[in-house]
Short mmCIF file of N, CA and C in Angstrom, two decimals:
data_model
loop_
_atom_site.label_atom_id
_atom_site.label_comp_id
_atom_site.label_asym_id
_atom_site.label_seq_id
_atom_site.Cartn_x
_atom_site.Cartn_y
_atom_site.Cartn_z
N MET A 196 -15.59 -144.77 -107.32
CA MET A 196 -16.17 -144.44 -108.60
C MET A 196 -15.04 -143.90 -109.48
N ASN A 197 -14.87 -144.50 -110.67
CA ASN A 197 -13.80 -144.03 -111.54
C ASN A 197 -14.23 -142.78 -112.31
N SER A 198 -13.29 -142.16 -113.00
CA SER A 198 -13.56 -140.87 -113.64
C SER A 198 -14.58 -140.99 -114.78
N LEU A 199 -14.60 -142.13 -115.47
CA LEU A 199 -15.57 -142.29 -116.55
C LEU A 199 -17.00 -142.40 -116.00
N GLN A 200 -17.14 -143.08 -114.86
CA GLN A 200 -18.45 -143.16 -114.22
C GLN A 200 -18.90 -141.79 -113.73
N LYS A 201 -17.96 -141.00 -113.19
CA LYS A 201 -18.30 -139.63 -112.76
C LYS A 201 -18.74 -138.79 -113.95
N LEU A 202 -18.05 -138.93 -115.07
CA LEU A 202 -18.41 -138.19 -116.28
C LEU A 202 -19.84 -138.52 -116.69
N HIS A 203 -20.17 -139.81 -116.71
CA HIS A 203 -21.53 -140.22 -117.10
C HIS A 203 -22.57 -139.74 -116.09
N LEU A 204 -22.24 -139.82 -114.82
CA LEU A 204 -23.19 -139.38 -113.79
C LEU A 204 -23.45 -137.88 -113.88
N GLN A 205 -22.40 -137.08 -114.05
CA GLN A 205 -22.56 -135.63 -114.18
C GLN A 205 -23.33 -135.28 -115.45
N SER A 206 -23.00 -135.94 -116.55
CA SER A 206 -23.69 -135.67 -117.82
C SER A 206 -25.16 -136.06 -117.75
N ALA A 207 -25.43 -137.22 -117.17
CA ALA A 207 -26.82 -137.67 -117.04
C ALA A 207 -27.61 -136.74 -116.12
N GLY A 208 -27.01 -136.29 -115.04
CA GLY A 208 -27.69 -135.36 -114.13
C GLY A 208 -28.00 -134.03 -114.80
N PHE A 209 -27.04 -133.49 -115.53
CA PHE A 209 -27.25 -132.23 -116.26
C PHE A 209 -28.40 -132.37 -117.26
N CYS A 210 -28.37 -133.45 -118.03
CA CYS A 210 -29.41 -133.65 -119.04
C CYS A 210 -30.76 -133.97 -118.40
N ALA A 211 -30.77 -134.62 -117.25
CA ALA A 211 -32.03 -134.93 -116.57
C ALA A 211 -32.73 -133.64 -116.15
N VAL A 212 -31.96 -132.66 -115.69
CA VAL A 212 -32.55 -131.37 -115.32
C VAL A 212 -33.16 -130.71 -116.55
N LEU A 213 -32.44 -130.72 -117.67
CA LEU A 213 -32.95 -130.10 -118.89
C LEU A 213 -34.20 -130.82 -119.40
N VAL A 214 -34.17 -132.14 -119.35
CA VAL A 214 -35.32 -132.93 -119.82
C VAL A 214 -36.53 -132.69 -118.92
N ALA A 215 -36.32 -132.56 -117.63
CA ALA A 215 -37.42 -132.32 -116.70
C ALA A 215 -38.07 -130.96 -116.92
N LEU A 216 -37.33 -130.00 -117.45
CA LEU A 216 -37.86 -128.66 -117.69
C LEU A 216 -38.38 -128.46 -119.11
N ASN A 217 -38.39 -129.48 -119.91
CA ASN A 217 -38.76 -129.36 -121.32
C ASN A 217 -40.27 -129.49 -121.54
N TRP A 218 -41.04 -128.61 -120.93
CA TRP A 218 -42.49 -128.63 -121.07
C TRP A 218 -43.02 -127.21 -121.16
N PHE A 219 -44.29 -127.08 -121.53
CA PHE A 219 -44.94 -125.78 -121.58
C PHE A 219 -46.44 -125.96 -121.44
N ARG A 220 -47.12 -124.88 -121.07
CA ARG A 220 -48.59 -124.88 -120.99
C ARG A 220 -49.08 -123.46 -121.21
N THR A 221 -50.03 -123.32 -122.11
CA THR A 221 -50.65 -122.02 -122.36
C THR A 221 -52.18 -122.19 -122.30
N VAL A 222 -52.84 -121.16 -121.78
CA VAL A 222 -54.30 -121.14 -121.71
C VAL A 222 -54.77 -119.78 -122.23
N ASP A 223 -55.71 -119.80 -123.17
CA ASP A 223 -56.31 -118.58 -123.69
C ASP A 223 -57.78 -118.53 -123.25
N TYR A 224 -58.18 -117.37 -122.73
CA TYR A 224 -59.56 -117.16 -122.30
C TYR A 224 -60.19 -116.09 -123.20
N SER A 225 -61.33 -116.43 -123.79
CA SER A 225 -62.08 -115.45 -124.61
C SER A 225 -63.17 -114.85 -123.74
N ARG A 226 -62.91 -113.65 -123.25
CA ARG A 226 -63.86 -112.97 -122.38
C ARG A 226 -64.38 -111.73 -123.09
N ALA A 227 -65.38 -111.09 -122.47
CA ALA A 227 -65.97 -109.88 -123.04
C ALA A 227 -64.92 -108.76 -123.14
N LEU A 228 -63.97 -108.73 -122.25
CA LEU A 228 -62.92 -107.72 -122.27
C LEU A 228 -61.88 -107.98 -123.35
N GLY A 229 -61.89 -109.15 -123.91
CA GLY A 229 -60.91 -109.52 -124.94
C GLY A 229 -60.23 -110.84 -124.59
N LEU A 230 -59.26 -111.15 -125.36
CA LEU A 230 -58.53 -112.40 -125.18
C LEU A 230 -57.49 -112.25 -124.07
N GLN A 231 -57.51 -113.16 -123.12
CA GLN A 231 -56.51 -113.20 -122.06
C GLN A 231 -55.65 -114.43 -122.27
N HIS A 232 -54.36 -114.27 -122.06
CA HIS A 232 -53.41 -115.33 -122.34
C HIS A 232 -52.55 -115.59 -121.10
N GLU A 233 -52.50 -116.83 -120.67
CA GLU A 233 -51.64 -117.25 -119.57
C GLU A 233 -50.72 -118.35 -120.09
N SER A 234 -49.46 -118.25 -119.73
CA SER A 234 -48.55 -119.32 -120.16
C SER A 234 -47.43 -119.49 -119.16
N ILE A 235 -46.93 -120.69 -119.13
CA ILE A 235 -45.76 -121.02 -118.32
C ILE A 235 -44.92 -121.99 -119.14
N HIS A 236 -43.64 -121.71 -119.20
CA HIS A 236 -42.74 -122.50 -120.04
C HIS A 236 -41.53 -122.93 -119.23
N GLY A 237 -41.47 -124.18 -118.83
CA GLY A 237 -40.31 -124.72 -118.16
C GLY A 237 -39.11 -124.80 -119.10
N VAL A 238 -39.41 -124.89 -120.40
CA VAL A 238 -38.34 -124.99 -121.39
C VAL A 238 -37.48 -123.72 -121.40
N GLY A 239 -38.04 -122.61 -120.98
CA GLY A 239 -37.26 -121.37 -120.87
C GLY A 239 -36.18 -121.51 -119.81
N GLY A 240 -36.50 -122.17 -118.71
CA GLY A 240 -35.51 -122.43 -117.68
C GLY A 240 -34.42 -123.38 -118.18
N ALA A 241 -34.83 -124.38 -118.95
CA ALA A 241 -33.85 -125.31 -119.52
C ALA A 241 -32.91 -124.58 -120.47
N PHE A 242 -33.46 -123.66 -121.26
CA PHE A 242 -32.64 -122.87 -122.18
C PHE A 242 -31.62 -122.04 -121.40
N LEU A 243 -32.07 -121.38 -120.34
CA LEU A 243 -31.16 -120.55 -119.55
C LEU A 243 -30.06 -121.39 -118.88
N ILE A 244 -30.42 -122.53 -118.34
CA ILE A 244 -29.43 -123.40 -117.70
C ILE A 244 -28.40 -123.88 -118.71
N ALA A 245 -28.86 -124.32 -119.88
CA ALA A 245 -27.93 -124.80 -120.90
C ALA A 245 -27.05 -123.68 -121.43
N LEU A 246 -27.62 -122.49 -121.62
CA LEU A 246 -26.85 -121.35 -122.11
C LEU A 246 -25.79 -120.93 -121.09
N ILE A 247 -26.17 -120.88 -119.82
CA ILE A 247 -25.22 -120.52 -118.77
C ILE A 247 -24.10 -121.56 -118.68
N ALA A 248 -24.45 -122.84 -118.82
CA ALA A 248 -23.43 -123.89 -118.79
C ALA A 248 -22.43 -123.73 -119.93
N VAL A 249 -22.92 -123.44 -121.13
CA VAL A 249 -22.03 -123.27 -122.28
C VAL A 249 -21.14 -122.04 -122.07
N LEU A 250 -21.72 -120.95 -121.60
CA LEU A 250 -20.93 -119.74 -121.38
C LEU A 250 -19.87 -119.94 -120.30
N MET A 251 -20.24 -120.58 -119.20
CA MET A 251 -19.29 -120.81 -118.12
C MET A 251 -18.16 -121.76 -118.56
N LEU A 252 -18.51 -122.81 -119.27
CA LEU A 252 -17.49 -123.74 -119.74
C LEU A 252 -16.59 -123.10 -120.78
N SER A 253 -17.15 -122.26 -121.64
CA SER A 253 -16.33 -121.55 -122.63
C SER A 253 -15.35 -120.62 -121.94
N ARG A 254 -15.81 -119.94 -120.91
CA ARG A 254 -14.93 -119.05 -120.15
C ARG A 254 -13.84 -119.85 -119.45
N ARG A 255 -14.22 -120.99 -118.88
CA ARG A 255 -13.24 -121.85 -118.20
C ARG A 255 -12.17 -122.34 -119.18
N ILE A 256 -12.58 -122.74 -120.38
CA ILE A 256 -11.63 -123.21 -121.39
C ILE A 256 -10.73 -122.06 -121.84
N PHE A 257 -11.31 -120.91 -122.07
CA PHE A 257 -10.52 -119.75 -122.50
C PHE A 257 -9.46 -119.40 -121.46
N ARG A 258 -9.85 -119.38 -120.19
CA ARG A 258 -8.90 -119.05 -119.12
C ARG A 258 -7.81 -120.11 -119.01
N SER A 259 -8.18 -121.38 -119.17
CA SER A 259 -7.20 -122.45 -119.08
C SER A 259 -6.21 -122.39 -120.24
N VAL A 260 -6.71 -122.13 -121.43
CA VAL A 260 -5.83 -122.01 -122.61
C VAL A 260 -4.90 -120.81 -122.44
N ARG A 261 -5.44 -119.69 -121.99
CA ARG A 261 -4.62 -118.49 -121.78
C ARG A 261 -3.52 -118.76 -120.75
N SER A 262 -3.87 -119.44 -119.67
CA SER A 262 -2.89 -119.76 -118.63
C SER A 262 -1.80 -120.68 -119.18
N ARG A 263 -2.20 -121.68 -119.94
CA ARG A 263 -1.22 -122.60 -120.52
C ARG A 263 -0.28 -121.87 -121.49
N LEU A 264 -0.83 -120.98 -122.29
CA LEU A 264 0.01 -120.22 -123.23
C LEU A 264 0.96 -119.29 -122.50
N GLU A 265 0.48 -118.63 -121.46
CA GLU A 265 1.33 -117.70 -120.71
C GLU A 265 2.46 -118.41 -119.98
N HIS A 266 2.22 -119.62 -119.51
CA HIS A 266 3.23 -120.35 -118.74
C HIS A 266 3.97 -121.39 -119.58
N GLY A 267 3.64 -121.50 -120.85
CA GLY A 267 4.34 -122.43 -121.74
C GLY A 267 4.13 -123.90 -121.41
N ARG A 268 2.96 -124.25 -120.91
CA ARG A 268 2.66 -125.64 -120.58
C ARG A 268 1.90 -126.30 -121.72
N ALA A 269 2.29 -127.52 -122.04
CA ALA A 269 1.61 -128.27 -123.09
C ALA A 269 0.53 -129.17 -122.45
N VAL A 270 -0.35 -129.63 -123.29
CA VAL A 270 -1.37 -130.58 -122.86
C VAL A 270 -0.82 -131.98 -123.11
N ALA A 271 -0.99 -132.86 -122.15
CA ALA A 271 -0.51 -134.24 -122.31
C ALA A 271 -1.19 -134.89 -123.50
N PRO A 272 -0.49 -135.79 -124.19
CA PRO A 272 -1.11 -136.46 -125.34
C PRO A 272 -2.31 -137.31 -124.91
N GLY A 273 -3.26 -137.40 -125.80
CA GLY A 273 -4.45 -138.19 -125.51
C GLY A 273 -5.64 -137.65 -126.29
N VAL A 274 -6.80 -138.21 -126.03
CA VAL A 274 -8.01 -137.79 -126.73
C VAL A 274 -8.66 -136.61 -126.02
N TRP A 275 -9.29 -135.76 -126.78
CA TRP A 275 -9.95 -134.59 -126.21
C TRP A 275 -11.34 -134.93 -125.70
N ILE A 276 -12.05 -135.75 -126.42
CA ILE A 276 -13.39 -136.18 -126.01
C ILE A 276 -13.26 -137.63 -125.55
N ARG A 277 -13.34 -137.86 -124.25
CA ARG A 277 -13.12 -139.20 -123.69
C ARG A 277 -14.24 -140.16 -124.02
N ASN A 278 -15.47 -139.68 -124.06
CA ASN A 278 -16.59 -140.58 -124.26
C ASN A 278 -17.68 -139.87 -125.05
N TRP A 279 -17.93 -140.36 -126.24
CA TRP A 279 -18.98 -139.79 -127.09
C TRP A 279 -20.36 -140.31 -126.66
N GLY A 280 -20.39 -141.33 -125.84
CA GLY A 280 -21.66 -141.92 -125.41
C GLY A 280 -22.54 -140.98 -124.60
N VAL A 281 -21.94 -139.94 -124.00
CA VAL A 281 -22.74 -139.00 -123.22
C VAL A 281 -23.69 -138.19 -124.11
N LEU A 282 -23.47 -138.21 -125.42
CA LEU A 282 -24.34 -137.46 -126.33
C LEU A 282 -25.71 -138.12 -126.52
N PHE A 283 -25.90 -139.30 -125.95
CA PHE A 283 -27.21 -139.93 -125.98
C PHE A 283 -28.14 -139.36 -124.91
N TYR A 284 -27.58 -138.79 -123.85
CA TYR A 284 -28.40 -138.28 -122.75
C TYR A 284 -29.34 -137.14 -123.14
N PRO A 285 -28.95 -136.20 -124.00
CA PRO A 285 -29.90 -135.13 -124.34
C PRO A 285 -30.92 -135.49 -125.42
N LEU A 286 -30.88 -136.70 -125.96
CA LEU A 286 -31.82 -137.08 -127.03
C LEU A 286 -33.30 -136.91 -126.66
N PRO A 287 -33.73 -137.14 -125.42
CA PRO A 287 -35.15 -136.92 -125.10
C PRO A 287 -35.61 -135.48 -125.32
N LEU A 288 -34.67 -134.54 -125.43
CA LEU A 288 -35.06 -133.16 -125.70
C LEU A 288 -35.65 -132.99 -127.10
N LEU A 289 -35.43 -133.95 -127.96
CA LEU A 289 -35.95 -133.86 -129.33
C LEU A 289 -37.36 -134.44 -129.46
N LEU A 290 -37.86 -135.07 -128.41
CA LEU A 290 -39.22 -135.64 -128.43
C LEU A 290 -40.26 -134.55 -128.23
N ARG A 291 -41.46 -134.78 -128.78
CA ARG A 291 -42.57 -133.85 -128.60
C ARG A 291 -43.87 -134.61 -128.39
N PHE A 292 -44.58 -134.20 -127.37
CA PHE A 292 -45.92 -134.72 -127.10
C PHE A 292 -46.77 -133.53 -126.70
N ASN A 293 -47.67 -133.13 -127.56
CA ASN A 293 -48.52 -131.97 -127.29
C ASN A 293 -49.97 -132.39 -127.23
N ARG A 294 -50.75 -131.64 -126.45
CA ARG A 294 -52.18 -131.91 -126.37
C ARG A 294 -52.91 -130.59 -126.16
N GLY A 295 -54.15 -130.60 -126.52
CA GLY A 295 -54.97 -129.40 -126.35
C GLY A 295 -56.35 -129.76 -125.86
N SER A 296 -57.02 -128.82 -125.26
CA SER A 296 -58.40 -129.02 -124.80
C SER A 296 -59.07 -127.67 -124.68
N SER A 297 -60.37 -127.70 -124.67
CA SER A 297 -61.12 -126.45 -124.49
C SER A 297 -62.35 -126.73 -123.63
N TRP A 298 -62.82 -125.69 -122.95
CA TRP A 298 -63.96 -125.80 -122.06
C TRP A 298 -64.55 -124.41 -121.86
N ILE A 299 -65.72 -124.39 -121.21
CA ILE A 299 -66.40 -123.14 -120.88
C ILE A 299 -66.24 -122.90 -119.38
N GLU A 300 -65.70 -121.74 -119.04
CA GLU A 300 -65.51 -121.38 -117.63
C GLU A 300 -66.86 -121.04 -116.99
N ALA A 301 -66.88 -120.92 -115.66
CA ALA A 301 -68.11 -120.60 -114.93
C ALA A 301 -68.67 -119.23 -115.30
N ASP A 302 -67.80 -118.29 -115.70
CA ASP A 302 -68.26 -116.96 -116.09
C ASP A 302 -68.65 -116.89 -117.56
N GLY A 303 -68.67 -118.03 -118.25
CA GLY A 303 -69.09 -118.07 -119.65
C GLY A 303 -67.94 -117.89 -120.64
N ALA A 304 -66.74 -117.70 -120.16
CA ALA A 304 -65.60 -117.51 -121.06
C ALA A 304 -65.16 -118.86 -121.62
N ARG A 305 -64.83 -118.85 -122.89
CA ARG A 305 -64.31 -120.06 -123.52
C ARG A 305 -62.80 -120.11 -123.29
N ALA A 306 -62.34 -121.24 -122.74
CA ALA A 306 -60.92 -121.42 -122.45
C ALA A 306 -60.35 -122.51 -123.36
N THR A 307 -59.17 -122.25 -123.87
CA THR A 307 -58.46 -123.21 -124.71
C THR A 307 -57.07 -123.39 -124.14
N ALA A 308 -56.73 -124.63 -123.81
CA ALA A 308 -55.40 -124.94 -123.24
C ALA A 308 -54.61 -125.77 -124.24
N PHE A 309 -53.33 -125.48 -124.29
CA PHE A 309 -52.42 -126.23 -125.14
C PHE A 309 -51.12 -126.38 -124.38
N GLY A 310 -50.60 -127.56 -124.37
CA GLY A 310 -49.34 -127.78 -123.65
C GLY A 310 -48.80 -129.15 -123.92
N GLY A 311 -47.72 -129.44 -123.27
CA GLY A 311 -47.13 -130.76 -123.42
C GLY A 311 -45.64 -130.74 -123.22
N TYR A 312 -45.01 -131.78 -123.71
CA TYR A 312 -43.58 -131.96 -123.58
C TYR A 312 -42.93 -131.63 -124.92
N GLY A 313 -41.92 -130.80 -124.90
CA GLY A 313 -41.25 -130.39 -126.13
C GLY A 313 -41.78 -129.03 -126.56
N HIS A 314 -40.93 -128.30 -127.27
CA HIS A 314 -41.26 -126.93 -127.66
C HIS A 314 -40.37 -126.57 -128.84
N ASP A 315 -40.67 -125.47 -129.51
CA ASP A 315 -39.81 -125.02 -130.60
C ASP A 315 -38.40 -124.71 -130.10
N LEU A 316 -38.29 -124.27 -128.87
CA LEU A 316 -37.01 -123.93 -128.26
C LEU A 316 -36.20 -125.18 -127.87
N SER A 317 -36.84 -126.34 -127.85
CA SER A 317 -36.18 -127.57 -127.43
C SER A 317 -35.00 -127.95 -128.32
N SER A 318 -35.09 -127.67 -129.60
CA SER A 318 -33.97 -127.99 -130.51
C SER A 318 -32.74 -127.18 -130.14
N LEU A 319 -32.94 -125.93 -129.79
CA LEU A 319 -31.82 -125.09 -129.38
C LEU A 319 -31.26 -125.55 -128.03
N VAL A 320 -32.13 -125.96 -127.13
CA VAL A 320 -31.68 -126.50 -125.84
C VAL A 320 -30.86 -127.77 -126.08
N PHE A 321 -31.31 -128.60 -127.02
CA PHE A 321 -30.57 -129.81 -127.36
C PHE A 321 -29.16 -129.47 -127.85
N LEU A 322 -29.05 -128.52 -128.76
CA LEU A 322 -27.74 -128.13 -129.29
C LEU A 322 -26.84 -127.56 -128.19
N LEU A 323 -27.41 -126.74 -127.32
CA LEU A 323 -26.63 -126.19 -126.21
C LEU A 323 -26.19 -127.29 -125.24
N ALA A 324 -27.06 -128.28 -125.01
CA ALA A 324 -26.71 -129.39 -124.12
C ALA A 324 -25.56 -130.21 -124.70
N VAL A 325 -25.62 -130.48 -126.01
CA VAL A 325 -24.54 -131.21 -126.66
C VAL A 325 -23.23 -130.42 -126.57
N ALA A 326 -23.31 -129.13 -126.84
CA ALA A 326 -22.12 -128.28 -126.74
C ALA A 326 -21.56 -128.29 -125.32
N ALA A 327 -22.42 -128.20 -124.33
CA ALA A 327 -21.97 -128.20 -122.94
C ALA A 327 -21.31 -129.52 -122.57
N LEU A 328 -21.87 -130.64 -123.01
CA LEU A 328 -21.28 -131.94 -122.70
C LEU A 328 -19.89 -132.09 -123.32
N LEU A 329 -19.72 -131.60 -124.53
CA LEU A 329 -18.41 -131.67 -125.19
C LEU A 329 -17.43 -130.68 -124.57
N LEU A 330 -17.90 -129.47 -124.29
CA LEU A 330 -17.03 -128.47 -123.67
C LEU A 330 -16.57 -128.91 -122.29
N PHE A 331 -17.43 -129.60 -121.56
CA PHE A 331 -17.06 -130.09 -120.23
C PHE A 331 -15.88 -131.05 -120.32
N GLN A 332 -15.90 -131.95 -121.29
CA GLN A 332 -14.81 -132.90 -121.44
C GLN A 332 -13.52 -132.19 -121.87
N ILE A 333 -13.65 -131.20 -122.73
CA ILE A 333 -12.47 -130.43 -123.16
C ILE A 333 -11.90 -129.65 -121.98
N ALA A 334 -12.77 -129.05 -121.18
CA ALA A 334 -12.31 -128.28 -120.02
C ALA A 334 -11.59 -129.18 -119.02
N GLU A 335 -12.11 -130.37 -118.78
CA GLU A 335 -11.44 -131.30 -117.88
C GLU A 335 -10.07 -131.69 -118.41
N ARG A 336 -9.97 -131.87 -119.70
CA ARG A 336 -8.68 -132.23 -120.32
C ARG A 336 -7.68 -131.10 -120.15
N LEU A 337 -8.11 -129.88 -120.38
CA LEU A 337 -7.21 -128.74 -120.25
C LEU A 337 -6.81 -128.49 -118.79
N ASP A 338 -7.69 -128.80 -117.87
CA ASP A 338 -7.38 -128.61 -116.44
C ASP A 338 -6.54 -129.75 -115.88
N GLY A 339 -6.32 -130.79 -116.69
CA GLY A 339 -5.51 -131.92 -116.23
C GLY A 339 -6.25 -132.85 -115.30
N ARG A 340 -7.57 -132.88 -115.36
CA ARG A 340 -8.37 -133.73 -114.45
C ARG A 340 -8.66 -135.10 -115.04
N THR A 341 -8.28 -135.31 -116.28
CA THR A 341 -8.54 -136.62 -116.90
C THR A 341 -7.36 -137.55 -116.61
N PRO A 342 -7.61 -138.84 -116.54
CA PRO A 342 -6.52 -139.77 -116.26
C PRO A 342 -5.51 -139.79 -117.41
N LYS A 343 -4.26 -140.06 -117.08
CA LYS A 343 -3.20 -140.12 -118.08
C LYS A 343 -3.40 -141.35 -118.94
N PRO A 344 -3.09 -141.24 -120.26
CA PRO A 344 -3.24 -142.42 -121.13
C PRO A 344 -2.26 -143.52 -120.75
N ALA A 345 -2.68 -144.77 -120.91
CA ALA A 345 -1.84 -145.90 -120.52
C ALA A 345 -0.84 -146.24 -121.60
#
């Protein structure tokens, strides 16, 4: 497997995890005691994963740049972003499919559920994913892991 295929495989895998977590579900119950709210948001996990990736890659780039400056090493000539095509992988994060339903529970409480794929936080996850994909390529270039230009 060549380095460009590895780049695409790693980028697609990272974005697949984020896309798989881009959902939410909330249920509200109107009971005599008041309104009860239950929710679960997979998109929160996607946000944390993308944020951690950006922070870790930023730290890796900072350390690599600092090391190069301290030791007086230059970066070999070439492009910084090897493949812009990886930016298509996070596009599903911009999609939204929501649905809602309501019913009466056995105890007489009215329940309203709302959920689906996509969330207000998804746009931020998309931006973090794009940043992580670009930072990953920059970090590889600074670490000298990219092939030399022909």
